[in-house]
PDB file of C-alpha atoms in Angstrom:
ATOM      1  CA  MET A   1      -6.817  17.300  -5.967  1.00  0.00           C
ATOM      2  CA  SER A   2      -3.113  19.129  -5.901  1.00  0.00           C
ATOM      3  CA  HIS A   3      -0.679  17.415  -8.308  1.00  0.00           C
ATOM      4  CA  LYS A   4       2.020  15.880  -5.352  1.00  0.00           C
ATOM      5  CA  GLY A   5       4.658  14.307  -8.144  1.00  0.00           C
ATOM      6  CA  ASN A   6       6.005  12.469 -10.535  1.00  0.00           C
ATOM      7  CA  ALA A   7       5.869   8.306 -10.086  1.00  0.00           C
ATOM      8  CA  LEU A   8       7.373   5.711 -11.471  1.00  0.00           C
ATOM      9  CA  VAL A   9       5.777   2.078 -11.540  1.00  0.00           C
ATOM     10  CA  VAL A  10       7.684  -0.519 -12.689  1.00  0.00           C
ATOM     11  CA  HIS A  11       6.141  -3.949 -13.943  1.00  0.00           C
ATOM     12  CA  PRO A  12       9.555  -6.586 -14.731  1.00  0.00           C
ATOM     13  CA  HIS A  13       7.519  -9.704 -15.018  1.00  0.00           C
ATOM     14  CA  HIS A  14       6.327 -11.225 -18.791  1.00  0.00           C
ATOM     15  CA  ARG A  15       2.911 -11.867 -17.789  1.00  0.00           C
ATOM     16  CA  ASP A  16       0.442  -9.169 -16.995  1.00  0.00           C
ATOM     17  CA  ASP A  17      -1.930 -11.528 -15.492  1.00  0.00           C
ATOM     18  CA  SER A  18       0.232 -12.015 -12.427  1.00  0.00           C
ATOM     19  CA  PHE A  19      -0.160 -11.331  -8.920  1.00  0.00           C
ATOM     20  CA  THR A  20       2.638  -9.106  -9.724  1.00  0.00           C
ATOM     21  CA  ALA A  21       1.474  -7.091 -12.554  1.00  0.00           C
ATOM     22  CA  THR A  22      -2.064  -6.896 -10.388  1.00  0.00           C
ATOM     23  CA  LEU A  23       0.326  -5.108  -7.240  1.00  0.00           C
ATOM     24  CA  ALA A  24       1.527  -3.494  -9.640  1.00  0.00           C
ATOM     25  CA  ARG A  25      -1.770  -2.155 -11.251  1.00  0.00           C
ATOM     26  CA  LEU A  26      -3.489  -0.973  -8.002  1.00  0.00           C
ATOM     27  CA  ALA A  27       0.283   0.983  -7.215  1.00  0.00           C
ATOM     28  CA  GLU A  28      -0.422   2.532  -9.489  1.00  0.00           C
ATOM     29  CA  LYS A  29      -3.640   3.087  -8.815  1.00  0.00           C
ATOM     30  CA  ASN A  30      -3.898   4.246  -5.176  1.00  0.00           C
ATOM     31  CA  LEU A  31      -0.171   6.631  -6.983  1.00  0.00           C
ATOM     32  CA  ILE A  32      -3.119   8.467  -9.257  1.00  0.00           C
ATOM     33  CA  GLU A  33      -5.818   9.012  -6.703  1.00  0.00           C
ATOM     34  CA  ALA A  34      -3.554  10.487  -4.591  1.00  0.00           C
ATOM     35  CA  GLY A  35      -2.349  13.396  -6.759  1.00  0.00           C
ATOM     36  CA  TRP A  36      -0.015  11.571  -9.106  1.00  0.00           C
ATOM     37  CA  SER A  37       1.162  10.976 -12.642  1.00  0.00           C
ATOM     38  CA  VAL A  38       2.199   7.837 -13.070  1.00  0.00           C
ATOM     39  CA  ASP A  39       4.144   6.704 -16.307  1.00  0.00           C
ATOM     40  CA  TYR A  40       3.311   2.965 -15.945  1.00  0.00           C
ATOM     41  CA  LEU A  41       6.424   0.486 -17.365  1.00  0.00           C
ATOM     42  CA  ASP A  42       6.043  -2.674 -18.730  1.00  0.00           C
ATOM     43  CA  LEU A  43       9.366  -3.912 -19.632  1.00  0.00           C
ATOM     44  CA  ALA A  44       7.968  -7.296 -21.492  1.00  0.00           C
ATOM     45  CA  ALA A  45       5.386  -5.655 -23.295  1.00  0.00           C
ATOM     46  CA  GLU A  46       7.550  -2.925 -24.210  1.00  0.00           C
ATOM     47  CA  GLY A  47      10.302  -4.935 -25.706  1.00  0.00           C
ATOM     48  CA  PHE A  48      12.940  -4.036 -23.353  1.00  0.00           C
ATOM     49  CA  ASP A  49      16.203  -6.548 -24.048  1.00  0.00           C
ATOM     50  CA  PRO A  50      17.550  -6.280 -20.955  1.00  0.00           C
ATOM     51  CA  ASN A  51      20.989  -8.412 -21.924  1.00  0.00           C
ATOM     52  CA  MET A  52      23.781  -5.725 -21.786  1.00  0.00           C
ATOM     53  CA  ASN A  53      25.494  -5.632 -25.090  1.00  0.00           C
ATOM     54  CA  LEU A  54      28.759  -2.284 -25.609  1.00  0.00           C
ATOM     55  CA  ALA A  55      26.957   0.403 -26.062  1.00  0.00           C
ATOM     56  CA  ASP A  56      25.885   0.048 -22.509  1.00  0.00           C
ATOM     57  CA  GLN A  57      29.039  -1.542 -20.780  1.00  0.00           C
ATOM     58  CA  PRO A  58      29.913   1.392 -18.406  1.00  0.00           C
ATOM     59  CA  ASP A  59      32.986   3.109 -19.892  1.00  0.00           C
ATOM     60  CA  TRP A  60      35.249   3.312 -16.206  1.00  0.00           C
ATOM     61  CA  PHE A  61      37.072   6.200 -18.141  1.00  0.00           C
ATOM     62  CA  ASP A  62      33.660   8.665 -19.254  1.00  0.00           C
ATOM     63  CA  ARG A  63      30.975   8.682 -16.924  1.00  0.00           C
ATOM     64  CA  ASP A  64      29.749  11.330 -19.859  1.00  0.00           C
ATOM     65  CA  LYS A  65      29.739   8.295 -22.227  1.00  0.00           C
ATOM     66  CA  GLU A  66      25.912   8.408 -24.240  1.00  0.00           C
ATOM     67  CA  TYR A  67      24.666   5.203 -24.312  1.00  0.00           C
ATOM     68  CA  SER A  68      22.244   3.112 -26.501  1.00  0.00           C
ATOM     69  CA  PRO A  69      19.466   5.111 -26.846  1.00  0.00           C
ATOM     70  CA  GLU A  70      17.258   2.664 -25.167  1.00  0.00           C
ATOM     71  CA  ALA A  71      18.858   2.975 -22.606  1.00  0.00           C
ATOM     72  CA  THR A  72      18.896   5.980 -22.588  1.00  0.00           C
ATOM     73  CA  ALA A  73      14.567   6.875 -23.200  1.00  0.00           C
ATOM     74  CA  HIS A  74      14.838   4.910 -20.273  1.00  0.00           C
ATOM     75  CA  MET A  75      17.377   7.024 -17.272  1.00  0.00           C
ATOM     76  CA  ASP A  76      14.841  10.129 -18.454  1.00  0.00           C
ATOM     77  CA  ARG A  77      11.716   8.280 -17.641  1.00  0.00           C
ATOM     78  CA  LEU A  78      13.792   7.077 -14.042  1.00  0.00           C
ATOM     79  CA  LEU A  79      15.411  10.997 -13.929  1.00  0.00           C
ATOM     80  CA  ALA A  80      11.587  12.919 -14.400  1.00  0.00           C
ATOM     81  CA  ALA A  81      10.397  10.635 -10.997  1.00  0.00           C
ATOM     82  CA  ASP A  82      10.083  11.262  -7.635  1.00  0.00           C
ATOM     83  CA  LEU A  83       9.292   8.348  -6.698  1.00  0.00           C
ATOM     84  CA  VAL A  84       9.817   4.293  -7.960  1.00  0.00           C
ATOM     85  CA  VAL A  85       7.814   1.811  -7.191  1.00  0.00           C
ATOM     86  CA  ILE A  86       8.539  -1.396  -8.997  1.00  0.00           C
ATOM     87  CA  ALA A  87       7.093  -4.929  -7.646  1.00  0.00           C
ATOM     88  CA  PHE A  88       8.884  -7.625  -8.960  1.00  0.00           C
ATOM     89  CA  PRO A  89       8.673 -11.340  -8.114  1.00  0.00           C
ATOM     90  CA  VAL A  90      11.438 -13.716  -6.631  1.00  0.00           C
ATOM     91  CA  TYR A  91      13.625 -16.267  -8.784  1.00  0.00           C
ATOM     92  CA  TRP A  92      16.067 -17.812  -6.934  1.00  0.00           C
ATOM     93  CA  PHE A  93      16.098 -15.752  -3.780  1.00  0.00           C
ATOM     94  CA  SER A  94      17.130 -12.371  -5.868  1.00  0.00           C
ATOM     95  CA  PHE A  95      15.627 -10.297  -8.931  1.00  0.00           C
ATOM     96  CA  PRO A  96      14.103 -12.230 -12.154  1.00  0.00           C
ATOM     97  CA  ALA A  97      16.982 -11.384 -15.106  1.00  0.00           C
ATOM     98  CA  LEU A  98      14.628  -8.331 -16.260  1.00  0.00           C
ATOM     99  CA  LEU A  99      13.928  -6.100 -14.212  1.00  0.00           C
ATOM    100  CA  LYS A 100      18.292  -7.179 -13.255  1.00  0.00           C
ATOM    101  CA  GLY A 101      19.263  -6.645 -16.452  1.00  0.00           C
ATOM    102  CA  TRP A 102      16.990  -2.789 -16.102  1.00  0.00           C
ATOM    103  CA  ILE A 103      18.803  -1.651 -14.078  1.00  0.00           C
ATOM    104  CA  ASP A 104      21.698  -3.123 -15.142  1.00  0.00           C
ATOM    105  CA  ARG A 105      21.988  -1.390 -18.091  1.00  0.00           C
ATOM    106  CA  VAL A 106      19.338   2.083 -17.282  1.00  0.00           C
ATOM    107  CA  TRP A 107      20.936   2.882 -13.565  1.00  0.00           C
ATOM    108  CA  ASN A 108      23.694   2.895 -14.817  1.00  0.00           C
ATOM    109  CA  TYR A 109      27.810   4.517 -14.346  1.00  0.00           C
ATOM    110  CA  GLY A 110      27.831   8.290 -14.732  1.00  0.00           C
ATOM    111  CA  PHE A 111      23.729   8.605 -15.074  1.00  0.00           C
ATOM    112  CA  ALA A 112      22.694   6.806 -11.415  1.00  0.00           C
ATOM    113  CA  TYR A 113      26.528   7.203  -9.634  1.00  0.00           C
ATOM    114  CA  GLY A 114      29.481   7.507  -9.587  1.00  0.00           C
ATOM    115  CA  ARG A 115      28.749  11.074  -9.099  1.00  0.00           C
ATOM    116  CA  SER A 116      29.723  13.292  -6.825  1.00  0.00           C
ATOM    117  CA  ARG A 117      26.378  14.409  -6.499  1.00  0.00           C
ATOM    118  CA  PRO A 118      23.553  11.037  -7.232  1.00  0.00           C
ATOM    119  CA  ARG A 119      21.356  12.309  -9.682  1.00  0.00           C
ATOM    120  CA  LEU A 120      18.529  10.651  -8.118  1.00  0.00           C
ATOM    121  CA  ALA A 121      20.111  11.512  -5.104  1.00  0.00           C
ATOM    122  CA  ASP A 122      16.309  13.686  -4.271  1.00  0.00           C
ATOM    123  CA  THR A 123      14.534   9.612  -5.457  1.00  0.00           C
ATOM    124  CA  ARG A 124      11.907   7.636  -3.617  1.00  0.00           C
ATOM    125  CA  ALA A 125      12.320   3.814  -4.399  1.00  0.00           C
ATOM    126  CA  LEU A 126      10.364   1.006  -3.410  1.00  0.00           C
ATOM    127  CA  PHE A 127      10.507  -2.475  -4.250  1.00  0.00           C
ATOM    128  CA  ILE A 128       7.725  -4.818  -3.783  1.00  0.00           C
ATOM    129  CA  ALA A 129       9.017  -8.520  -4.197  1.00  0.00           C
ATOM    130  CA  THR A 130       6.623 -11.441  -3.239  1.00  0.00           C
ATOM    131  CA  ALA A 131       8.097 -14.598  -2.592  1.00  0.00           C
ATOM    132  CA  GLY A 132       6.552 -18.226  -2.376  1.00  0.00           C
ATOM    133  CA  ALA A 133       7.998 -18.577  -0.279  1.00  0.00           C
ATOM    134  CA  THR A 134       6.103 -18.221   4.159  1.00  0.00           C
ATOM    135  CA  ALA A 135       7.791 -15.839   6.798  1.00  0.00           C
ATOM    136  CA  ASP A 136       8.450 -18.427   9.007  1.00  0.00           C
ATOM    137  CA  GLU A 137       9.387 -20.998   6.769  1.00  0.00           C
ATOM    138  CA  GLU A 138      13.261 -22.013   6.992  1.00  0.00           C
ATOM    139  CA  GLY A 139      15.733 -19.940   5.241  1.00  0.00           C
ATOM    140  CA  THR A 140      13.674 -17.268   4.699  1.00  0.00           C
ATOM    141  CA  ASP A 141      16.437 -15.592   7.984  1.00  0.00           C
ATOM    142  CA  GLU A 142      19.515 -17.043   7.070  1.00  0.00           C
ATOM    143  CA  ILE A 143      19.046 -16.704   3.042  1.00  0.00           C
ATOM    144  CA  LEU A 144      15.976 -15.086   1.054  1.00  0.00           C
ATOM    145  CA  LEU A 145      16.101 -11.605   3.278  1.00  0.00           C
ATOM    146  CA  PRO A 146      19.818 -11.126   3.056  1.00  0.00           C
ATOM    147  CA  SER A 147      19.701 -11.269  -0.458  1.00  0.00           C
ATOM    148  CA  LEU A 148      17.031  -8.905  -1.299  1.00  0.00           C
ATOM    149  CA  ASN A 149      18.493  -6.708   1.824  1.00  0.00           C
ATOM    150  CA  ALA A 150      22.210  -6.423   0.432  1.00  0.00           C
ATOM    151  CA  GLN A 151      19.880  -6.594  -3.712  1.00  0.00           C
ATOM    152  CA  VAL A 152      17.265  -3.743  -2.673  1.00  0.00           C
ATOM    153  CA  TYR A 153      19.332  -1.806  -0.387  1.00  0.00           C
ATOM    154  CA  GLY A 154      23.256  -2.222  -1.840  1.00  0.00           C
ATOM    155  CA  THR A 155      21.586   0.118  -5.273  1.00  0.00           C
ATOM    156  CA  GLY A 156      19.877   3.138  -3.445  1.00  0.00           C
ATOM    157  CA  HIS A 157      22.611   2.889  -1.386  1.00  0.00           C
ATOM    158  CA  VAL A 158      25.114   3.381  -3.847  1.00  0.00           C
ATOM    159  CA  CYS A 159      22.198   5.278  -6.168  1.00  0.00           C
ATOM    160  CA  GLY A 160      22.467   7.834  -3.155  1.00  0.00           C
ATOM    161  CA  LEU A 161      18.014   7.593  -3.463  1.00  0.00           C
ATOM    162  CA  LYS A 162      17.282   9.470  -1.055  1.00  0.00           C
ATOM    163  CA  GLU A 163      14.637   6.736   0.769  1.00  0.00           C
ATOM    164  CA  THR A 164      14.916   3.213  -0.179  1.00  0.00           C
ATOM    165  CA  ARG A 165      12.473   0.621   1.060  1.00  0.00           C
ATOM    166  CA  LEU A 166      11.984  -3.546   1.068  1.00  0.00           C
ATOM    167  CA  HIS A 167       8.652  -4.678   1.637  1.00  0.00           C
ATOM    168  CA  LEU A 168       8.759  -8.602   1.112  1.00  0.00           C
ATOM    169  CA  VAL A 169       4.509 -10.522   0.334  1.00  0.00           C
ATOM    170  CA  PHE A 170       4.795 -13.936   2.013  1.00  0.00           C
ATOM    171  CA  ASN A 171       3.144 -16.992   0.816  1.00  0.00           C
ATOM    172  CA  ALA A 172       2.041 -14.596  -2.519  1.00  0.00           C
ATOM    173  CA  GLU A 173       1.135 -18.717  -3.779  1.00  0.00           C
ATOM    174  CA  GLY A 174      -1.617 -18.626  -1.637  1.00  0.00           C
ATOM    175  CA  GLU A 175      -0.364 -22.609  -0.306  1.00  0.00           C
ATOM    176  CA  GLY A 176      -1.991 -23.936   2.631  1.00  0.00           C
ATOM    177  CA  VAL A 177      -4.659 -21.058   2.714  1.00  0.00           C
ATOM    178  CA  ASP A 178      -8.396 -21.852   3.767  1.00  0.00           C
ATOM    179  CA  ASP A 179      -9.481 -18.822   2.313  1.00  0.00           C
ATOM    180  CA  ARG A 180      -7.128 -17.643  -0.383  1.00  0.00           C
ATOM    181  CA  ASP A 181      -9.452 -14.067  -0.809  1.00  0.00           C
ATOM    182  CA  ALA A 182      -9.717 -13.310   1.849  1.00  0.00           C
ATOM    183  CA  HIS A 183      -5.044 -14.206   1.837  1.00  0.00           C
ATOM    184  CA  TYR A 184      -4.709 -12.049  -1.382  1.00  0.00           C
ATOM    185  CA  ALA A 185      -6.417  -8.897   0.094  1.00  0.00           C
ATOM    186  CA  GLU A 186      -4.757  -9.223   2.724  1.00  0.00           C
ATOM    187  CA  LEU A 187      -1.162  -8.732   0.637  1.00  0.00           C
ATOM    188  CA  GLN A 188      -3.382  -5.961  -1.804  1.00  0.00           C
ATOM    189  CA  ALA A 189      -3.787  -3.999   1.389  1.00  0.00           C
ATOM    190  CA  GLN A 190      -0.437  -4.532   2.634  1.00  0.00           C
ATOM    191  CA  VAL A 191       0.336  -2.816  -0.875  1.00  0.00           C
ATOM    192  CA  GLU A 192      -1.251   0.032  -0.017  1.00  0.00           C
ATOM    193  CA  LYS A 193      -0.060   1.229   2.607  1.00  0.00           C
ATOM    194  CA  GLN A 194       3.128   1.023   1.179  1.00  0.00           C
ATOM    195  CA  VAL A 195       2.821   2.520  -1.361  1.00  0.00           C
ATOM    196  CA  SER A 196      -0.170   5.124   1.047  1.00  0.00           C
ATOM    197  CA  GLU A 197       3.816   5.507   3.397  1.00  0.00           C
ATOM    198  CA  LEU A 198       5.894   6.087   0.525  1.00  0.00           C
ATOM    199  CA  ALA A 199       3.465   9.382  -1.387  1.00  0.00           C
ATOM    200  CA  ALA A 200       2.827  10.792   1.568  1.00  0.00           C
ATOM    201  CA  ALA A 201       7.076  10.484   2.438  1.00  0.00           C
ATOM    202  CA  GLY A 202       7.231  12.312  -1.171  1.00  0.00           C
ATOM    203  CA  GLU A 203       5.477  14.752  -0.533  1.00  0.00           C
ATOM    204  CA  ARG A 204       7.036  16.292   2.716  1.00  0.00           C
TER     205      ARG A 204
END
């Protein structure tokens, strides 16, 4: 099988036995089987610090600012990827702090945005969000979807990504489900389909 390209799979969860970890590993497996080289980034396991600091605070007068070694190393991993898949849990209609801090420090001014041609202009990204809410639950259309759309597509827009996708995994807690095995198998099948479609788009 020919080499299709490089992918970065990001897992921003503090537990490696979480459902989002399962989905991240599933994405990794699918991409490898499809001929992609995968860099699996487990932010918690690697000890990434999500807190902004002086070294990584943007300097609006210097887009060539040299950021911290930790942030720069992550920038290099991001820049090497043709595809980025991020599987994350929804906390309070938003990114978890670990993911938000990674974007704050790594998708930074002068690197991911602030240039006439973005450095990530050839990158495609898929955000896989696991939510306890159901698709028809009160607040889903009015709060959850607008909030996630703004964050995911806003990030893609500002950073000039070639393509940005969001797949929301509803009822990740499996509440009210009689056959939990079938329920989770269906959710994983949804994610496999999304990853396969992203990979196919990346080959064109």
